Amino acid sequence: MTDAALDDLHATTPGSATRLAPRAWLHTDAPSLSLAGEWDFRWSPVADAPAFEDPDGWGTLPVPSHWVLHGHGAPSYTNVQYPFPIDAPHPPDENPTGDHRRTFTVPGSFDGAARVLLRFDGVESHFRVWLNGQEVGWSTGSRLATEFDVTELLVPGDNELRVRVHQWSAASYLEDQDQWWLPGIFRDVTLLARPVAPIDDVFVRAAWSAVPGDGASAGTAASGRPATGTGTITVPSIEATFPVRFRVPELGVDVTWASAEDVAPVTVEGVEPWSAEVPRLYDATMSAAGETVALRLGFRTVQIVGDRFLVNGERVVFHGVNRHETHPERGRVFDEAHARADMALMKRSNVNAIRTSHYPPHPRVLDLADELGFWVVLECDLETHGFEALGWQGNPSDDPAWEDAYLDRIARTVERDKNHASIVMWSLGNESGTGRNLAAMAQWVHARDTERPVHYEGDYTGEYTDVYSRMYPTLQETESIGGGAATPLLGCGPAEAARQRSKPFLHCEYVHAMGNGPGQIAEYEALVDRYPRLHGGFVWEWRDHGLLAHTADGTPYYAYGGDHHEVVHDGNFVMDGLVLPDDTPTPGLAEFAAVVAPVRLSVSPFGGGTAAGGGTVLIENRYHSASTAGLRFVWTLSRNGVVEASGRLAPGVVAARGSATVPVPAEVLAAAALAPGDELWFEVVAELAGPTAWADTGHVVAGTQTLVASGPARVIRASRPRWDGDRLGEATFTARGDLASLKGHAVAGPRFELWRAPTDNDRGASQGGYETADPVLTGGVGDPDAPSSASRWEARGLDRLTHRLVAVERTDDGLVQRVRVAAANSGAGVEVTHRWTLTDAGLLLRTDAVPFGGWDVTWPRVGVRIDLPAALLDGTVSWFGTGPDESYADSSHAARVGRFEAPVSAMTTRYSMPQETGHRPELRTLTVGPFTVSTVPDPTSGHRAGFTLTPWTAQQVGRAGHPHELPTPDALYLYLDDAQHGLGSRACGLDVLPEHQLWPSARSWSVLLA
């Protein structure tokens, strides 16, 4: 490599002058040749690799791919840190380099082409190209498209293409996104024939407006028929050889423009609008003499009116996710079937929006977004987060030397994807500080696309962006932004805060979905309901980025930061999605779907505490533009989890943003009398009445459940004690008073427990702590000096409690065991009393826990553990209680009361880092093999204990870094918890809110073993 070529690695310019101007990614009938397949490949650990002619070291590599996922070097994960010295614009000399080489023959279909272009859709991070020994050019911008004109370099027969890719370059300073560093040619490489009379580029805008005077809106009418209005098609720019013919057959549009000056708007009546809920598309073509390109038009108008963000005149609420491109085996290599399945799961989970964090995705993702229906915030390939460690000193965002690179990146972002209806906002990038270059990007976007607003979270004072956006603000600050009591806004003086409060607001990131969680989704959603200025937000994030790896003995696992021996890394912070690496949805995704459901169902209270009092069902349509015509409303009445009656409600079609009230069915009101312990539950769900592109008929969109009535608690009577040596009924006890066997099976317990395996949120210390700061008094700000909950718990020894037997005695009713529980070197503890009573229904265990000493920390849990035989690990479990998934105090909207059954292995979630999982509160009855466990409601509150069933103790889980590091199970552990601490989002958000914290207090709970 020449010295000049090496200098390019240090250049703040984005590429060679031979690169072509960016243009739209178009579906064309012009010939093309994919160059995907096996290429010759050679890897070198340094930038100054041997010449291509050197015969040593060559093998093969598939293109597209990342070479680090094929045994060459290793992946590296950082969130904020740069994995090289911050010495901009210089990359290190230790710069892994991959040489790629292949031959191809120009197909006969290219005969007569005026030009031939070579297109790269994604190369990380710097690449240089040669064709037939002649240098073509070089480029940067890893997730952006680059085209070169190679017409004059092609020869008949075999042509040799060479590409040298460097992992690091000056451009790497602009690509510090929270993700794996994965070098290589990871998107398509294509040879494009450009005809003599082409359509090189076109920008088509399809606006929609309601017909004046007829009361139409963007939604469907009460009849269920789609609204229609006026569509206006404009072509802000076109690069083509005229004449050009434009057709939209379904709308009867067929116009020919003889020259660029003749291009004029086309107005069409009776047009159905596009929205994320009703993604109506019209097929269109643009034709010149040598080429036809196909477009799919979605008619919609994006506006900001005051502090409202509107599409087709209606406020948009983003129930979105941040979407990285990631796959455990392919990395960022695109697979359309997987992407479609992923986006269909989003739709089934009530996700209506995507922020493309933090770069443009593969262009087909946006085709799918148009087709399936998502509001998209399309983000530029830009992040300089590592400069934060230097107080943003030297940040390229405010350095004029980098202006061309910034403008190049935003131009390549906008030009490629400008024709997509789904894109309703452009984002300049992410976490790059602020400065003149970002302002210049915004100015360029405003000039190029006058409709779509500009987003960038780091513009805290609102100097150059159109919407106000923040990451993880507190609930109090969010309410202040919405219109509540004013509090200071981050980085703003009074006038700047007033300016920001005058704009639409969105959370570009909130409720960090790392591990078990997030909590507090409902609290944020309640603020969006209350304040129209708030337009929802985007959960961080959609999917864990785990990379498939194997231990020395071949055991598979999903790797995160540090697993590839990185010098600097950010651990498992890359495992922060609503979906696990293997495509498994987490319980957090079900919680999100329940909270943001587009149809809200509620049942008025039944009078007199019985079904006889009547009631109504309120159906609120919270869709932006869809009526309920595609839904059906199904109700069931269940007694103790068994359905007794069912049917359908008939509210008629409820228009978007409308509501309807229907009476509770007569069958519910006429329910039979209640026996002791009976519970009558009335449930209503909104489900799909027919199949869609993303779900089958019957898919549940929303639901609600109401306790109609409950019978008096069942009276449990003590039996005459029948001690036979160490046996009481079907149980035996040790001399210490511990349970030793039940029904002839060895068991152990109860062992009092306060510890749970810390969640990622328990271990996090972001946003400060609420244990030592009252958010009501601090404006939502947590104690910035508060360590994580997990470290506070560990410091108090909650993971290593010791038990001292105080007394054990046989009584007339059974057995009483008194235990004093505390940690080494601690004066705080719990006096625990276990009271066993033999009853006519089984063995009743009542546990009383009274704390003593100077407790100054929350408890993770309060409960007991009973060890069951390991033989039950391969069985199934059934229960009547909350389910089907785990739930916690601040993440419980997806839970319902019913009867459920699952394999024991499915009772916990296999999070990428082991942690607390599987808690299901408010248990009624649990059956595990030969054992049945029932809870007894508190006589005052009706509260019942919950349960967790797991192959590992909380201590074992807390010590494991990966699931495969958990020991071989030697028992099945049943935790019976009176309560657990909430989840929060403190891995990168708020601590557990005070109302969901578990503080030490005297507690009592009872369970019945049979």
PDB file of N, CA and C in Angstrom, residues 148-204:
ATOM      1  N   PHE A 148     -19.326   3.626  -7.487  1.00  0.00           N
ATOM      2  CA  PHE A 148     -18.246   4.073  -8.359  1.00  0.00           C
ATOM      3  C   PHE A 148     -18.626   3.762  -9.797  1.00  0.00           C
ATOM      4  N   ASP A 149     -18.188   4.604 -10.721  1.00  0.00           N
ATOM      5  CA  ASP A 149     -18.342   4.341 -12.155  1.00  0.00           C
ATOM      6  C   ASP A 149     -17.116   3.560 -12.616  1.00  0.00           C
ATOM      7  N   VAL A 150     -17.329   2.328 -13.041  1.00  0.00           N
ATOM      8  CA  VAL A 150     -16.205   1.467 -13.452  1.00  0.00           C
ATOM      9  C   VAL A 150     -16.264   1.133 -14.939  1.00  0.00           C
ATOM     10  N   THR A 151     -17.040   1.895 -15.697  1.00  0.00           N
ATOM     11  CA  THR A 151     -17.270   1.589 -17.114  1.00  0.00           C
ATOM     12  C   THR A 151     -15.969   1.403 -17.870  1.00  0.00           C
ATOM     13  N   GLU A 152     -15.039   2.327 -17.684  1.00  0.00           N
ATOM     14  CA  GLU A 152     -13.810   2.323 -18.485  1.00  0.00           C
ATOM     15  C   GLU A 152     -12.805   1.277 -18.029  1.00  0.00           C
ATOM     16  N   LEU A 153     -13.042   0.663 -16.894  1.00  0.00           N
ATOM     17  CA  LEU A 153     -12.082  -0.292 -16.356  1.00  0.00           C
ATOM     18  C   LEU A 153     -12.444  -1.736 -16.663  1.00  0.00           C
ATOM     19  N   LEU A 154     -13.644  -1.974 -17.163  1.00  0.00           N
ATOM     20  CA  LEU A 154     -14.078  -3.336 -17.460  1.00  0.00           C
ATOM     21  C   LEU A 154     -13.459  -3.840 -18.751  1.00  0.00           C
ATOM     22  N   VAL A 155     -13.243  -5.154 -18.794  1.00  0.00           N
ATOM     23  CA  VAL A 155     -12.675  -5.786 -19.992  1.00  0.00           C
ATOM     24  C   VAL A 155     -13.538  -6.988 -20.350  1.00  0.00           C
ATOM     25  N   PRO A 156     -13.494  -7.448 -21.599  1.00  0.00           N
ATOM     26  CA  PRO A 156     -14.212  -8.684 -21.955  1.00  0.00           C
ATOM     27  C   PRO A 156     -13.645  -9.868 -21.177  1.00  0.00           C
ATOM     28  N   GLY A 157     -14.479 -10.829 -20.889  1.00  0.00           N
ATOM     29  CA  GLY A 157     -14.028 -12.012 -20.174  1.00  0.00           C
ATOM     30  C   GLY A 157     -13.907 -11.757 -18.688  1.00  0.00           C
ATOM     31  N   ASP A 158     -12.857 -12.327 -18.078  1.00  0.00           N
ATOM     32  CA  ASP A 158     -12.701 -12.234 -16.627  1.00  0.00           C
ATOM     33  C   ASP A 158     -12.231 -10.844 -16.205  1.00  0.00           C
ATOM     34  N   ASN A 159     -12.853 -10.342 -15.174  1.00  0.00           N
ATOM     35  CA  ASN A 159     -12.444  -9.103 -14.525  1.00  0.00           C
ATOM     36  C   ASN A 159     -12.099  -9.424 -13.082  1.00  0.00           C
ATOM     37  N   GLU A 160     -11.013  -8.827 -12.579  1.00  0.00           N
ATOM     38  CA  GLU A 160     -10.611  -9.083 -11.193  1.00  0.00           C
ATOM     39  C   GLU A 160     -10.905  -7.851 -10.333  1.00  0.00           C
ATOM     40  N   LEU A 161     -11.676  -8.089  -9.278  1.00  0.00           N
ATOM     41  CA  LEU A 161     -12.025  -7.040  -8.332  1.00  0.00           C
ATOM     42  C   LEU A 161     -11.268  -7.281  -7.035  1.00  0.00           C
ATOM     43  N   ARG A 162     -10.631  -6.239  -6.530  1.00  0.00           N
ATOM     44  CA  ARG A 162      -9.911  -6.305  -5.264  1.00  0.00           C
ATOM     45  C   ARG A 162     -10.450  -5.236  -4.318  1.00  0.00           C
ATOM     46  N   VAL A 163     -10.633  -5.632  -3.077  1.00  0.00           N
ATOM     47  CA  VAL A 163     -11.103  -4.685  -2.070  1.00  0.00           C
ATOM     48  C   VAL A 163     -10.280  -4.891  -0.805  1.00  0.00           C
ATOM     49  N   ARG A 164      -9.645  -3.829  -0.352  1.00  0.00           N
ATOM     50  CA  ARG A 164      -8.906  -3.870   0.920  1.00  0.00           C
ATOM     51  C   ARG A 164      -9.714  -3.098   1.956  1.00  0.00           C
ATOM     52  N   VAL A 165     -10.033  -3.794   3.062  1.00  0.00           N
ATOM     53  CA  VAL A 165     -10.861  -3.215   4.123  1.00  0.00           C
ATOM     54  C   VAL A 165     -10.028  -3.099   5.390  1.00  0.00           C
ATOM     55  N   HIS A 166     -10.018  -1.915   5.966  1.00  0.00           N
ATOM     56  CA  HIS A 166      -9.345  -1.670   7.239  1.00  0.00           C
ATOM     57  C   HIS A 166     -10.393  -1.536   8.335  1.00  0.00           C
ATOM     58  N   GLN A 167     -10.135  -2.217   9.464  1.00  0.00           N
ATOM     59  CA  GLN A 167     -11.102  -2.126  10.560  1.00  0.00           C
ATOM     60  C   GLN A 167     -11.165  -0.720  11.125  1.00  0.00           C
ATOM     61  N   TRP A 168     -10.018  -0.052  11.241  1.00  0.00           N
ATOM     62  CA  TRP A 168      -9.990   1.275  11.863  1.00  0.00           C
ATOM     63  C   TRP A 168      -9.572   2.334  10.849  1.00  0.00           C
ATOM     64  N   SER A 169     -10.134   3.502  11.011  1.00  0.00           N
ATOM     65  CA  SER A 169      -9.780   4.647  10.177  1.00  0.00           C
ATOM     66  C   SER A 169     -10.232   5.890  10.922  1.00  0.00           C
ATOM     67  N   ALA A 170      -9.960   7.046  10.354  1.00  0.00           N
ATOM     68  CA  ALA A 170     -10.474   8.269  10.961  1.00  0.00           C
ATOM     69  C   ALA A 170     -11.983   8.196  11.122  1.00  0.00           C
ATOM     70  N   ALA A 171     -12.643   7.527  10.176  1.00  0.00           N
ATOM     71  CA  ALA A 171     -14.107   7.421  10.230  1.00  0.00           C
ATOM     72  C   ALA A 171     -14.578   6.651  11.452  1.00  0.00           C
ATOM     73  N   SER A 172     -13.731   5.819  12.044  1.00  0.00           N
ATOM     74  CA  SER A 172     -14.138   5.062  13.225  1.00  0.00           C
ATOM     75  C   SER A 172     -14.492   5.984  14.384  1.00  0.00           C
ATOM     76  N   TYR A 173     -13.912   7.168  14.414  1.00  0.00           N
ATOM     77  CA  TYR A 173     -14.264   8.126  15.465  1.00  0.00           C
ATOM     78  C   TYR A 173     -15.706   8.602  15.340  1.00  0.00           C
ATOM     79  N   LEU A 174     -16.294   8.439  14.151  1.00  0.00           N
ATOM     80  CA  LEU A 174     -17.685   8.842  13.925  1.00  0.00           C
ATOM     81  C   LEU A 174     -18.640   7.659  14.055  1.00  0.00           C
ATOM     82  N   GLU A 175     -18.131   6.494  14.439  1.00  0.00           N
ATOM     83  CA  GLU A 175     -18.962   5.282  14.440  1.00  0.00           C
ATOM     84  C   GLU A 175     -18.852   4.544  15.774  1.00  0.00           C
ATOM     85  N   ASP A 176     -18.978   5.322  16.849  1.00  0.00           N
ATOM     86  CA  ASP A 176     -18.840   4.759  18.192  1.00  0.00           C
ATOM     87  C   ASP A 176     -20.214   4.383  18.755  1.00  0.00           C
ATOM     88  N   GLN A 177     -21.016   3.704  17.932  1.00  0.00           N
ATOM     89  CA  GLN A 177     -22.334   3.268  18.371  1.00  0.00           C
ATOM     90  C   GLN A 177     -22.224   2.136  19.385  1.00  0.00           C
ATOM     91  N   ASP A 178     -23.234   2.019  20.212  1.00  0.00           N
ATOM     92  CA  ASP A 178     -23.308   0.977  21.243  1.00  0.00           C
ATOM     93  C   ASP A 178     -23.599  -0.352  20.557  1.00  0.00           C
ATOM     94  N   GLN A 179     -22.534  -1.051  20.153  1.00  0.00           N
ATOM     95  CA  GLN A 179     -22.704  -2.301  19.416  1.00  0.00           C
ATOM     96  C   GLN A 179     -21.338  -2.966  19.262  1.00  0.00           C
ATOM     97  N   TRP A 180     -21.348  -4.140  18.679  1.00  0.00           N
ATOM     98  CA  TRP A 180     -20.094  -4.822  18.370  1.00  0.00           C
ATOM     99  C   TRP A 180     -19.372  -4.093  17.241  1.00  0.00           C
ATOM    100  N   TRP A 181     -18.054  -4.047  17.339  1.00  0.00           N
ATOM    101  CA  TRP A 181     -17.225  -3.621  16.211  1.00  0.00           C
ATOM    102  C   TRP A 181     -17.007  -4.857  15.336  1.00  0.00           C
ATOM    103  N   LEU A 182     -17.556  -4.834  14.119  1.00  0.00           N
ATOM    104  CA  LEU A 182     -17.566  -6.012  13.249  1.00  0.00           C
ATOM    105  C   LEU A 182     -17.115  -5.610  11.850  1.00  0.00           C
ATOM    106  N   PRO A 183     -15.827  -5.683  11.565  1.00  0.00           N
ATOM    107  CA  PRO A 183     -15.337  -5.219  10.259  1.00  0.00           C
ATOM    108  C   PRO A 183     -15.689  -6.183   9.131  1.00  0.00           C
ATOM    109  N   GLY A 184     -15.651  -5.645   7.925  1.00  0.00           N
ATOM    110  CA  GLY A 184     -15.830  -6.475   6.751  1.00  0.00           C
ATOM    111  C   GLY A 184     -16.821  -5.899   5.759  1.00  0.00           C
ATOM    112  N   ILE A 185     -16.961  -6.587   4.639  1.00  0.00           N
ATOM    113  CA  ILE A 185     -17.981  -6.251   3.636  1.00  0.00           C
ATOM    114  C   ILE A 185     -19.237  -6.998   4.059  1.00  0.00           C
ATOM    115  N   PHE A 186     -20.139  -6.329   4.758  1.00  0.00           N
ATOM    116  CA  PHE A 186     -21.246  -7.040   5.401  1.00  0.00           C
ATOM    117  C   PHE A 186     -22.596  -6.815   4.721  1.00  0.00           C
ATOM    118  N   ARG A 187     -22.623  -5.979   3.715  1.00  0.00           N
ATOM    119  CA  ARG A 187     -23.826  -5.846   2.884  1.00  0.00           C
ATOM    120  C   ARG A 187     -23.460  -6.126   1.426  1.00  0.00           C
ATOM    121  N   ASP A 188     -24.454  -6.022   0.566  1.00  0.00           N
ATOM    122  CA  ASP A 188     -24.324  -6.455  -0.821  1.00  0.00           C
ATOM    123  C   ASP A 188     -23.258  -5.669  -1.591  1.00  0.00           C
ATOM    124  N   VAL A 189     -22.638  -6.357  -2.530  1.00  0.00           N
ATOM    125  CA  VAL A 189     -21.789  -5.744  -3.549  1.00  0.00           C
ATOM    126  C   VAL A 189     -22.432  -6.079  -4.891  1.00  0.00           C
ATOM    127  N   THR A 190     -22.691  -5.054  -5.696  1.00  0.00           N
ATOM    128  CA  THR A 190     -23.494  -5.257  -6.902  1.00  0.00           C
ATOM    129  C   THR A 190     -22.922  -4.470  -8.066  1.00  0.00           C
ATOM    130  N   LEU A 191     -22.924  -5.078  -9.227  1.00  0.00           N
ATOM    131  CA  LEU A 191     -22.579  -4.400 -10.476  1.00  0.00           C
ATOM    132  C   LEU A 191     -23.882  -3.988 -11.147  1.00  0.00           C
ATOM    133  N   LEU A 192     -23.997  -2.715 -11.507  1.00  0.00           N
ATOM    134  CA  LEU A 192     -25.247  -2.161 -12.027  1.00  0.00           C
ATOM    135  C   LEU A 192     -25.051  -1.661 -13.449  1.00  0.00           C
ATOM    136  N   ALA A 193     -25.862  -2.142 -14.368  1.00  0.00           N
ATOM    137  CA  ALA A 193     -25.872  -1.616 -15.733  1.00  0.00           C
ATOM    138  C   ALA A 193     -26.783  -0.403 -15.780  1.00  0.00           C
ATOM    139  N   ARG A 194     -26.259   0.702 -16.252  1.00  0.00           N
ATOM    140  CA  ARG A 194     -27.053   1.913 -16.376  1.00  0.00           C
ATOM    141  C   ARG A 194     -27.349   2.142 -17.854  1.00  0.00           C
ATOM    142  N   PRO A 195     -28.618   2.163 -18.207  1.00  0.00           N
ATOM    143  CA  PRO A 195     -28.995   2.253 -19.624  1.00  0.00           C
ATOM    144  C   PRO A 195     -28.690   3.623 -20.225  1.00  0.00           C
ATOM    145  N   VAL A 196     -28.864   3.682 -21.539  1.00  0.00           N
ATOM    146  CA  VAL A 196     -28.603   4.937 -22.249  1.00  0.00           C
ATOM    147  C   VAL A 196     -29.570   6.022 -21.819  1.00  0.00           C
ATOM    148  N   ALA A 197     -30.829   5.681 -21.591  1.00  0.00           N
ATOM    149  CA  ALA A 197     -31.835   6.661 -21.181  1.00  0.00           C
ATOM    150  C   ALA A 197     -32.392   6.218 -19.819  1.00  0.00           C
ATOM    151  N   PRO A 198     -31.704   6.569 -18.725  1.00  0.00           N
ATOM    152  CA  PRO A 198     -32.038   5.989 -17.425  1.00  0.00           C
ATOM    153  C   PRO A 198     -32.947   6.881 -16.578  1.00  0.00           C
ATOM    154  N   ILE A 199     -33.411   6.277 -15.482  1.00  0.00           N
ATOM    155  CA  ILE A 199     -33.950   7.018 -14.331  1.00  0.00           C
ATOM    156  C   ILE A 199     -32.881   6.865 -13.244  1.00  0.00           C
ATOM    157  N   ASP A 200     -31.971   7.802 -13.147  1.00  0.00           N
ATOM    158  CA  ASP A 200     -30.867   7.664 -12.193  1.00  0.00           C
ATOM    159  C   ASP A 200     -31.302   7.930 -10.759  1.00  0.00           C
ATOM    160  N   ASP A 201     -32.193   8.880 -10.586  1.00  0.00           N
ATOM    161  CA  ASP A 201     -32.627   9.216  -9.225  1.00  0.00           C
ATOM    162  C   ASP A 201     -33.977   9.914  -9.320  1.00  0.00           C
ATOM    163  N   VAL A 202     -34.775   9.706  -8.276  1.00  0.00           N
ATOM    164  CA  VAL A 202     -36.056  10.388  -8.223  1.00  0.00           C
ATOM    165  C   VAL A 202     -36.473  10.511  -6.763  1.00  0.00           C
ATOM    166  N   PHE A 203     -37.103  11.622  -6.478  1.00  0.00           N
ATOM    167  CA  PHE A 203     -37.648  11.891  -5.150  1.00  0.00           C
ATOM    168  C   PHE A 203     -39.133  12.149  -5.357  1.00  0.00           C
ATOM    169  N   VAL A 204     -39.957  11.202  -4.866  1.00  0.00           N
ATOM    170  CA  VAL A 204     -41.403  11.321  -5.016  1.00  0.00           C
ATOM    171  C   VAL A 204     -42.029  11.503  -3.644  1.00  0.00           C
TER     172      VAL A 204
END
